Amino acid sequence: MDTIDLASQIRTLAAETIDAQGAPLRTITLAHLRHLAHRYNMPEREVAIAALANGVTPLRYLRNQKHYTTDDQIRLLGARVAVIGLGGLGGAVVEILARAGVGHFKLIDGDHFEEHNLNRQWLCTEARLGQSKAGSAALRIREIDPSLQVESHADYLTEANARSLIDGHDVVVDCLDSITVRFILEEAAQKAAIPMVSAAVAGLAGHVTTIFPQDAGLQLVYGSRSAIHNAQGAEQTLGCPPQTVALIAAAESAEVLNILVGRPQSLLRNRLWVLDLATYTFEVFSLV
Amino acid sequence: MPSDPATIDLRFFATLAPHTPPDASRYPIACGTTVGQLLDRLQVRSADAKLIFINGIKGDLDSTLQGGERVGIFPPVGGG
């Protein structure tokens, strides 16, 4: 591939415009990116990265721009995220991360959609009842952006497969519904030296935290792993209504994006962001 | 304005919310009461109080209260 030629083609096809503050801005459409990907026989995602590197913003990312710089957007397109659990939290997390422009996904969930998932799991529709959650998440990402790289595994995470499933990723996202399996994921992430974002919901309450490999992690939230007798928590009593799931998934996604673009000062390491919609409580608690 | 030394601002979350006393924002305590004693008085099983926060910082059943603190108590939450 001739990168100089590609860069000049990108610049030729770019449209000149101005942003809301009146600053000049160059953008490129999806159709032009796709045309160049075909012409140069390269993945569309790489053409998007080349456009960004040449100061041309794919229109898809235009409204990300004041929050994410061009370098941030390039970093997101190159990032590898493993999402474990594609139910309520996971379904909303992949939707947000795919639209933000995360380039590579591994999606892990052995479950299938059932009717009682319809209340809160964005990927669960009547048409998808009985279908794989991981497979449905992959289809959804491809609907949003077919240039993103997606690998789905219709398997439950276990001690035997956890490490091989998450190796090589930049962040793992804990969207599980079992406290016991959360600990399995945490152990694998710590051994693989991968940061993990963990979230949980019950009724109108939920919490989010971020765990780096050297952090004390889930034991600060759930107590010692050996003392966990029940894999589930208050959600067994309170259920999981959709509004809590969406809010917590949004906060969990914000953490993932902050890790990927390197904003460590805003992370919830050793802290727990808690919300309770029953009282409109939003608070960050210190875990250490 | 200095806070009342003989009361705490007490919040129960999720399944523990029904244990919230009517005067939770100015709940009277004896100086030196532990969180464990507080939970006994409100008939909350200590095993259900998985997360205890005092003035925004993690505490435990043995943490003592002097009055004026904000106390938040959570059960284990694991849904996804």
PDB file of C-alpha atoms in Angstrom, chain A residues 14-222:
ATOM      1  CA  ALA A  14     -12.180  15.446   2.887  1.00  0.00           C
ATOM      2  CA  ALA A  15     -14.778  18.183   3.264  1.00  0.00           C
ATOM      3  CA  GLU A  16     -13.775  21.527   4.731  1.00  0.00           C
ATOM      4  CA  THR A  17     -16.099  22.837   7.386  1.00  0.00           C
ATOM      5  CA  ILE A  18     -15.988  24.723  10.682  1.00  0.00           C
ATOM      6  CA  ASP A  19     -16.817  23.492  14.167  1.00  0.00           C
ATOM      7  CA  ALA A  20     -19.234  25.135  16.623  1.00  0.00           C
ATOM      8  CA  GLN A  21     -16.478  27.488  17.799  1.00  0.00           C
ATOM      9  CA  GLY A  22     -15.663  28.542  14.242  1.00  0.00           C
ATOM     10  CA  ALA A  23     -12.408  26.570  14.009  1.00  0.00           C
ATOM     11  CA  PRO A  24     -11.642  24.890  10.645  1.00  0.00           C
ATOM     12  CA  LEU A  25     -12.346  21.188  10.498  1.00  0.00           C
ATOM     13  CA  ARG A  26     -11.901  18.513   7.845  1.00  0.00           C
ATOM     14  CA  THR A  27     -14.238  15.528   7.749  1.00  0.00           C
ATOM     15  CA  ILE A  28     -14.734  12.422   5.636  1.00  0.00           C
ATOM     16  CA  THR A  29     -17.886  10.407   5.023  1.00  0.00           C
ATOM     17  CA  LEU A  30     -18.475   6.719   5.585  1.00  0.00           C
ATOM     18  CA  ALA A  31     -18.921   6.203   1.833  1.00  0.00           C
ATOM     19  CA  HIS A  32     -15.520   7.749   1.095  1.00  0.00           C
ATOM     20  CA  LEU A  33     -13.799   5.687   3.818  1.00  0.00           C
ATOM     21  CA  ARG A  34     -15.391   2.548   2.410  1.00  0.00           C
ATOM     22  CA  HIS A  35     -14.358   3.485  -1.111  1.00  0.00           C
ATOM     23  CA  LEU A  36     -10.728   3.945  -0.013  1.00  0.00           C
ATOM     24  CA  ALA A  37     -10.751   0.690   1.977  1.00  0.00           C
ATOM     25  CA  HIS A  38     -11.894  -1.127  -1.155  1.00  0.00           C
ATOM     26  CA  ARG A  39      -9.465   0.676  -3.429  1.00  0.00           C
ATOM     27  CA  TYR A  40      -6.432   0.074  -1.211  1.00  0.00           C
ATOM     28  CA  ASN A  41      -7.632  -3.357  -0.097  1.00  0.00           C
ATOM     29  CA  MET A  42      -7.269  -2.559   3.588  1.00  0.00           C
ATOM     30  CA  PRO A  43      -9.604  -2.701   6.585  1.00  0.00           C
ATOM     31  CA  GLU A  44     -11.924   0.280   6.801  1.00  0.00           C
ATOM     32  CA  ARG A  45     -10.883   0.773  10.425  1.00  0.00           C
ATOM     33  CA  GLU A  46      -7.293   1.325   9.276  1.00  0.00           C
ATOM     34  CA  VAL A  47      -8.424   3.862   6.703  1.00  0.00           C
ATOM     35  CA  ALA A  48     -10.294   5.676   9.496  1.00  0.00           C
ATOM     36  CA  ILE A  49      -7.100   5.672  11.572  1.00  0.00           C
ATOM     37  CA  ALA A  50      -5.140   7.006   8.573  1.00  0.00           C
ATOM     38  CA  ALA A  51      -7.740   9.747   8.108  1.00  0.00           C
ATOM     39  CA  LEU A  52      -7.461  10.782  11.759  1.00  0.00           C
ATOM     40  CA  ALA A  53      -3.665  10.707  11.556  1.00  0.00           C
ATOM     41  CA  ASN A  54      -3.927  13.114   8.609  1.00  0.00           C
ATOM     42  CA  GLY A  55      -6.162  15.521  10.513  1.00  0.00           C
ATOM     43  CA  VAL A  56      -9.400  14.356   8.876  1.00  0.00           C
ATOM     44  CA  THR A  57     -12.226  13.245  11.169  1.00  0.00           C
ATOM     45  CA  PRO A  58     -14.601  10.490  10.046  1.00  0.00           C
ATOM     46  CA  LEU A  59     -18.089  12.010  10.417  1.00  0.00           C
ATOM     47  CA  ARG A  60     -18.980   9.046  12.626  1.00  0.00           C
ATOM     48  CA  TYR A  61     -16.704  10.457  15.344  1.00  0.00           C
ATOM     49  CA  LEU A  62     -17.451  14.160  14.870  1.00  0.00           C
ATOM     50  CA  ARG A  63     -19.524  14.467  18.055  1.00  0.00           C
ATOM     51  CA  ASN A  64     -16.886  12.611  20.086  1.00  0.00           C
ATOM     52  CA  GLN A  65     -14.386  15.268  19.174  1.00  0.00           C
ATOM     53  CA  LYS A  66     -14.514  17.839  21.915  1.00  0.00           C
ATOM     54  CA  HIS A  67     -14.212  15.059  24.458  1.00  0.00           C
ATOM     55  CA  TYR A  68     -11.735  12.810  22.662  1.00  0.00           C
ATOM     56  CA  THR A  69      -8.799  14.287  20.769  1.00  0.00           C
ATOM     57  CA  THR A  70      -7.696  12.870  17.438  1.00  0.00           C
ATOM     58  CA  ASP A  71      -4.984  10.897  19.234  1.00  0.00           C
ATOM     59  CA  ASP A  72      -7.573   9.569  21.710  1.00  0.00           C
ATOM     60  CA  GLN A  73      -9.803   8.429  18.852  1.00  0.00           C
ATOM     61  CA  ILE A  74      -6.881   6.667  17.160  1.00  0.00           C
ATOM     62  CA  ARG A  75      -6.092   4.970  20.473  1.00  0.00           C
ATOM     63  CA  LEU A  76      -9.700   3.796  20.846  1.00  0.00           C
ATOM     64  CA  LEU A  77      -9.741   2.358  17.324  1.00  0.00           C
ATOM     65  CA  GLY A  78      -6.641   0.353  18.149  1.00  0.00           C
ATOM     66  CA  ALA A  79      -7.917  -0.806  21.564  1.00  0.00           C
ATOM     67  CA  ARG A  80      -8.854  -4.380  22.521  1.00  0.00           C
ATOM     68  CA  VAL A  81     -11.626  -4.844  25.060  1.00  0.00           C
ATOM     69  CA  ALA A  82     -13.010  -8.109  26.434  1.00  0.00           C
ATOM     70  CA  VAL A  83     -16.588  -7.905  27.727  1.00  0.00           C
ATOM     71  CA  ILE A  84     -17.625 -10.774  29.990  1.00  0.00           C
ATOM     72  CA  GLY A  85     -21.372 -11.095  30.413  1.00  0.00           C
ATOM     73  CA  LEU A  86     -23.628  -9.811  27.608  1.00  0.00           C
ATOM     74  CA  GLY A  87     -26.838  -9.369  29.558  1.00  0.00           C
ATOM     75  CA  GLY A  88     -28.083  -6.062  30.961  1.00  0.00           C
ATOM     76  CA  LEU A  89     -24.772  -4.354  31.697  1.00  0.00           C
ATOM     77  CA  GLY A  90     -22.815  -6.004  28.889  1.00  0.00           C
ATOM     78  CA  GLY A  91     -25.389  -5.253  26.197  1.00  0.00           C
ATOM     79  CA  ALA A  92     -25.390  -1.559  27.040  1.00  0.00           C
ATOM     80  CA  VAL A  93     -21.605  -1.447  27.480  1.00  0.00           C
ATOM     81  CA  VAL A  94     -20.892  -2.837  23.989  1.00  0.00           C
ATOM     82  CA  GLU A  95     -23.380  -0.391  22.475  1.00  0.00           C
ATOM     83  CA  ILE A  96     -21.589   2.563  24.110  1.00  0.00           C
ATOM     84  CA  LEU A  97     -18.042   1.325  23.419  1.00  0.00           C
ATOM     85  CA  ALA A  98     -18.795   0.504  19.771  1.00  0.00           C
ATOM     86  CA  ARG A  99     -20.249   3.975  19.199  1.00  0.00           C
ATOM     87  CA  ALA A 100     -17.273   5.567  20.986  1.00  0.00           C
ATOM     88  CA  GLY A 101     -15.050   3.769  18.459  1.00  0.00           C
ATOM     89  CA  VAL A 102     -13.341   0.944  20.339  1.00  0.00           C
ATOM     90  CA  GLY A 103     -11.743  -1.109  17.567  1.00  0.00           C
ATOM     91  CA  HIS A 104     -11.610  -4.710  18.812  1.00  0.00           C
ATOM     92  CA  PHE A 105     -14.048  -6.662  20.946  1.00  0.00           C
ATOM     93  CA  LYS A 106     -14.048 -10.090  22.502  1.00  0.00           C
ATOM     94  CA  LEU A 107     -17.519 -11.005  23.755  1.00  0.00           C
ATOM     95  CA  ILE A 108     -17.918 -13.857  26.248  1.00  0.00           C
ATOM     96  CA  ASP A 109     -21.228 -15.274  27.488  1.00  0.00           C
ATOM     97  CA  GLY A 110     -22.561 -18.843  27.319  1.00  0.00           C
ATOM     98  CA  ASP A 111     -26.162 -17.789  27.931  1.00  0.00           C
ATOM     99  CA  HIS A 112     -29.145 -17.400  25.600  1.00  0.00           C
ATOM    100  CA  PHE A 113     -31.897 -14.792  25.745  1.00  0.00           C
ATOM    101  CA  GLU A 114     -35.040 -15.634  27.696  1.00  0.00           C
ATOM    102  CA  GLU A 115     -38.260 -13.699  28.181  1.00  0.00           C
ATOM    103  CA  HIS A 116     -37.279 -12.429  31.627  1.00  0.00           C
ATOM    104  CA  ASN A 117     -34.309 -10.648  29.969  1.00  0.00           C
ATOM    105  CA  LEU A 118     -36.622  -8.430  27.877  1.00  0.00           C
ATOM    106  CA  ASN A 119     -37.061  -5.819  30.624  1.00  0.00           C
ATOM    107  CA  ARG A 120     -33.470  -4.621  30.682  1.00  0.00           C
ATOM    108  CA  GLN A 121     -31.166  -6.323  28.219  1.00  0.00           C
ATOM    109  CA  TRP A 122     -30.910  -4.005  25.225  1.00  0.00           C
ATOM    110  CA  LEU A 123     -29.818  -6.789  22.890  1.00  0.00           C
ATOM    111  CA  CYS A 124     -32.767  -8.980  23.862  1.00  0.00           C
ATOM    112  CA  THR A 125     -35.741  -8.558  21.557  1.00  0.00           C
ATOM    113  CA  GLU A 126     -38.623 -10.918  20.935  1.00  0.00           C
ATOM    114  CA  ALA A 127     -36.961 -11.912  17.676  1.00  0.00           C
ATOM    115  CA  ARG A 128     -33.756 -12.853  19.506  1.00  0.00           C
ATOM    116  CA  LEU A 129     -35.295 -15.032  22.229  1.00  0.00           C
ATOM    117  CA  GLY A 130     -33.347 -18.282  22.383  1.00  0.00           C
ATOM    118  CA  GLN A 131     -30.339 -16.757  20.592  1.00  0.00           C
ATOM    119  CA  SER A 132     -26.811 -16.527  21.995  1.00  0.00           C
ATOM    120  CA  LYS A 133     -26.133 -13.349  24.000  1.00  0.00           C
ATOM    121  CA  ALA A 134     -22.520 -13.169  22.822  1.00  0.00           C
ATOM    122  CA  GLY A 135     -23.520 -13.771  19.195  1.00  0.00           C
ATOM    123  CA  SER A 136     -26.266 -11.139  19.428  1.00  0.00           C
ATOM    124  CA  ALA A 137     -23.797  -8.605  20.813  1.00  0.00           C
ATOM    125  CA  ALA A 138     -21.469  -9.303  17.874  1.00  0.00           C
ATOM    126  CA  LEU A 139     -24.328  -8.731  15.422  1.00  0.00           C
ATOM    127  CA  ARG A 140     -25.252  -5.480  17.141  1.00  0.00           C
ATOM    128  CA  ILE A 141     -21.690  -4.161  16.958  1.00  0.00           C
ATOM    129  CA  ARG A 142     -21.556  -5.010  13.251  1.00  0.00           C
ATOM    130  CA  GLU A 143     -24.829  -3.148  12.728  1.00  0.00           C
ATOM    131  CA  ILE A 144     -23.338  -0.064  14.374  1.00  0.00           C
ATOM    132  CA  ASP A 145     -19.974  -0.337  12.623  1.00  0.00           C
ATOM    133  CA  PRO A 146     -19.036  -3.311  10.443  1.00  0.00           C
ATOM    134  CA  SER A 147     -15.403  -2.185  10.428  1.00  0.00           C
ATOM    135  CA  LEU A 148     -14.935  -3.046  14.106  1.00  0.00           C
ATOM    136  CA  GLN A 149     -13.273  -6.385  14.809  1.00  0.00           C
ATOM    137  CA  VAL A 150     -15.467  -8.699  16.865  1.00  0.00           C
ATOM    138  CA  GLU A 151     -14.902 -12.175  18.233  1.00  0.00           C
ATOM    139  CA  SER A 152     -17.713 -13.825  20.175  1.00  0.00           C
ATOM    140  CA  HIS A 153     -17.487 -16.859  22.450  1.00  0.00           C
ATOM    141  CA  ALA A 154     -20.728 -18.546  23.499  1.00  0.00           C
ATOM    142  CA  ASP A 155     -19.030 -19.996  26.579  1.00  0.00           C
ATOM    143  CA  TYR A 156     -19.282 -19.237  30.263  1.00  0.00           C
ATOM    144  CA  LEU A 157     -16.128 -17.927  31.883  1.00  0.00           C
ATOM    145  CA  THR A 158     -14.465 -20.560  34.070  1.00  0.00           C
ATOM    146  CA  GLU A 159     -11.175 -20.944  35.902  1.00  0.00           C
ATOM    147  CA  ALA A 160     -10.057 -23.182  33.024  1.00  0.00           C
ATOM    148  CA  ASN A 161     -10.748 -20.767  30.156  1.00  0.00           C
ATOM    149  CA  ALA A 162     -10.547 -17.304  31.767  1.00  0.00           C
ATOM    150  CA  ARG A 163      -6.883 -16.601  31.129  1.00  0.00           C
ATOM    151  CA  SER A 164      -6.837 -17.702  27.499  1.00  0.00           C
ATOM    152  CA  LEU A 165     -10.025 -15.740  26.738  1.00  0.00           C
ATOM    153  CA  ILE A 166      -8.774 -12.426  28.111  1.00  0.00           C
ATOM    154  CA  ASP A 167      -5.061 -12.544  27.257  1.00  0.00           C
ATOM    155  CA  GLY A 168      -3.925  -9.773  24.944  1.00  0.00           C
ATOM    156  CA  HIS A 169      -6.657  -7.286  25.806  1.00  0.00           C
ATOM    157  CA  ASP A 170      -6.221  -3.748  27.071  1.00  0.00           C
ATOM    158  CA  VAL A 171      -9.193  -3.824  29.452  1.00  0.00           C
ATOM    159  CA  VAL A 172     -11.605  -6.493  30.683  1.00  0.00           C
ATOM    160  CA  VAL A 173     -15.146  -5.430  31.538  1.00  0.00           C
ATOM    161  CA  ASP A 174     -16.926  -7.355  34.273  1.00  0.00           C
ATOM    162  CA  CYS A 175     -20.628  -7.410  33.362  1.00  0.00           C
ATOM    163  CA  LEU A 176     -21.264 -10.720  35.122  1.00  0.00           C
ATOM    164  CA  ASP A 177     -24.177 -11.586  37.386  1.00  0.00           C
ATOM    165  CA  SER A 178     -22.327 -13.935  39.733  1.00  0.00           C
ATOM    166  CA  ILE A 179     -20.055 -12.716  42.524  1.00  0.00           C
ATOM    167  CA  THR A 180     -18.110 -15.999  42.432  1.00  0.00           C
ATOM    168  CA  VAL A 181     -17.353 -15.688  38.699  1.00  0.00           C
ATOM    169  CA  ARG A 182     -16.385 -12.043  39.169  1.00  0.00           C
ATOM    170  CA  PHE A 183     -13.560 -13.269  41.420  1.00  0.00           C
ATOM    171  CA  ILE A 184     -12.485 -15.822  38.784  1.00  0.00           C
ATOM    172  CA  LEU A 185     -12.311 -13.009  36.213  1.00  0.00           C
ATOM    173  CA  GLU A 186     -10.421 -10.736  38.595  1.00  0.00           C
ATOM    174  CA  GLU A 187      -7.799 -13.399  39.293  1.00  0.00           C
ATOM    175  CA  ALA A 188      -7.277 -14.019  35.571  1.00  0.00           C
ATOM    176  CA  ALA A 189      -7.067 -10.268  34.854  1.00  0.00           C
ATOM    177  CA  GLN A 190      -4.522  -9.777  37.635  1.00  0.00           C
ATOM    178  CA  LYS A 191      -2.378 -12.663  36.350  1.00  0.00           C
ATOM    179  CA  ALA A 192      -2.610 -11.316  32.812  1.00  0.00           C
ATOM    180  CA  ALA A 193      -1.790  -7.786  34.091  1.00  0.00           C
ATOM    181  CA  ILE A 194      -4.940  -6.308  32.549  1.00  0.00           C
ATOM    182  CA  PRO A 195      -7.032  -3.594  34.210  1.00  0.00           C
ATOM    183  CA  MET A 196     -10.624  -4.561  34.913  1.00  0.00           C
ATOM    184  CA  VAL A 197     -13.743  -2.463  35.323  1.00  0.00           C
ATOM    185  CA  SER A 198     -16.378  -4.102  37.499  1.00  0.00           C
ATOM    186  CA  ALA A 199     -20.020  -3.118  37.938  1.00  0.00           C
ATOM    187  CA  ALA A 200     -23.061  -4.626  39.627  1.00  0.00           C
ATOM    188  CA  VAL A 201     -26.728  -3.763  40.059  1.00  0.00           C
ATOM    189  CA  ALA A 202     -29.602  -4.692  42.370  1.00  0.00           C
ATOM    190  CA  GLY A 203     -32.956  -2.973  42.168  1.00  0.00           C
ATOM    191  CA  LEU A 204     -32.459   0.788  41.952  1.00  0.00           C
ATOM    192  CA  ALA A 205     -28.915   0.580  43.340  1.00  0.00           C
ATOM    193  CA  GLY A 206     -25.593  -0.293  41.794  1.00  0.00           C
ATOM    194  CA  HIS A 207     -21.884   0.349  41.895  1.00  0.00           C
ATOM    195  CA  VAL A 208     -18.794   0.599  39.698  1.00  0.00           C
ATOM    196  CA  THR A 209     -15.096   0.254  40.481  1.00  0.00           C
ATOM    197  CA  THR A 210     -11.843  -0.098  38.535  1.00  0.00           C
ATOM    198  CA  ILE A 211      -9.208  -2.641  39.514  1.00  0.00           C
ATOM    199  CA  PHE A 212      -5.621  -2.557  38.298  1.00  0.00           C
ATOM    200  CA  PRO A 213      -3.560  -5.734  38.671  1.00  0.00           C
ATOM    201  CA  GLN A 214      -1.768  -4.515  41.791  1.00  0.00           C
ATOM    202  CA  ASP A 215      -4.961  -3.326  43.538  1.00  0.00           C
ATOM    203  CA  ALA A 216      -6.756  -5.177  46.350  1.00  0.00           C
ATOM    204  CA  GLY A 217      -9.862  -5.251  44.148  1.00  0.00           C
ATOM    205  CA  LEU A 218     -13.111  -7.114  44.673  1.00  0.00           C
ATOM    206  CA  GLN A 219     -12.357  -8.232  48.213  1.00  0.00           C
ATOM    207  CA  LEU A 220     -12.755  -4.585  49.222  1.00  0.00           C
ATOM    208  CA  VAL A 221     -16.287  -4.681  47.816  1.00  0.00           C
ATOM    209  CA  TYR A 222     -17.480  -8.213  48.580  1.00  0.00           C
TER     210      TYR A 222
END
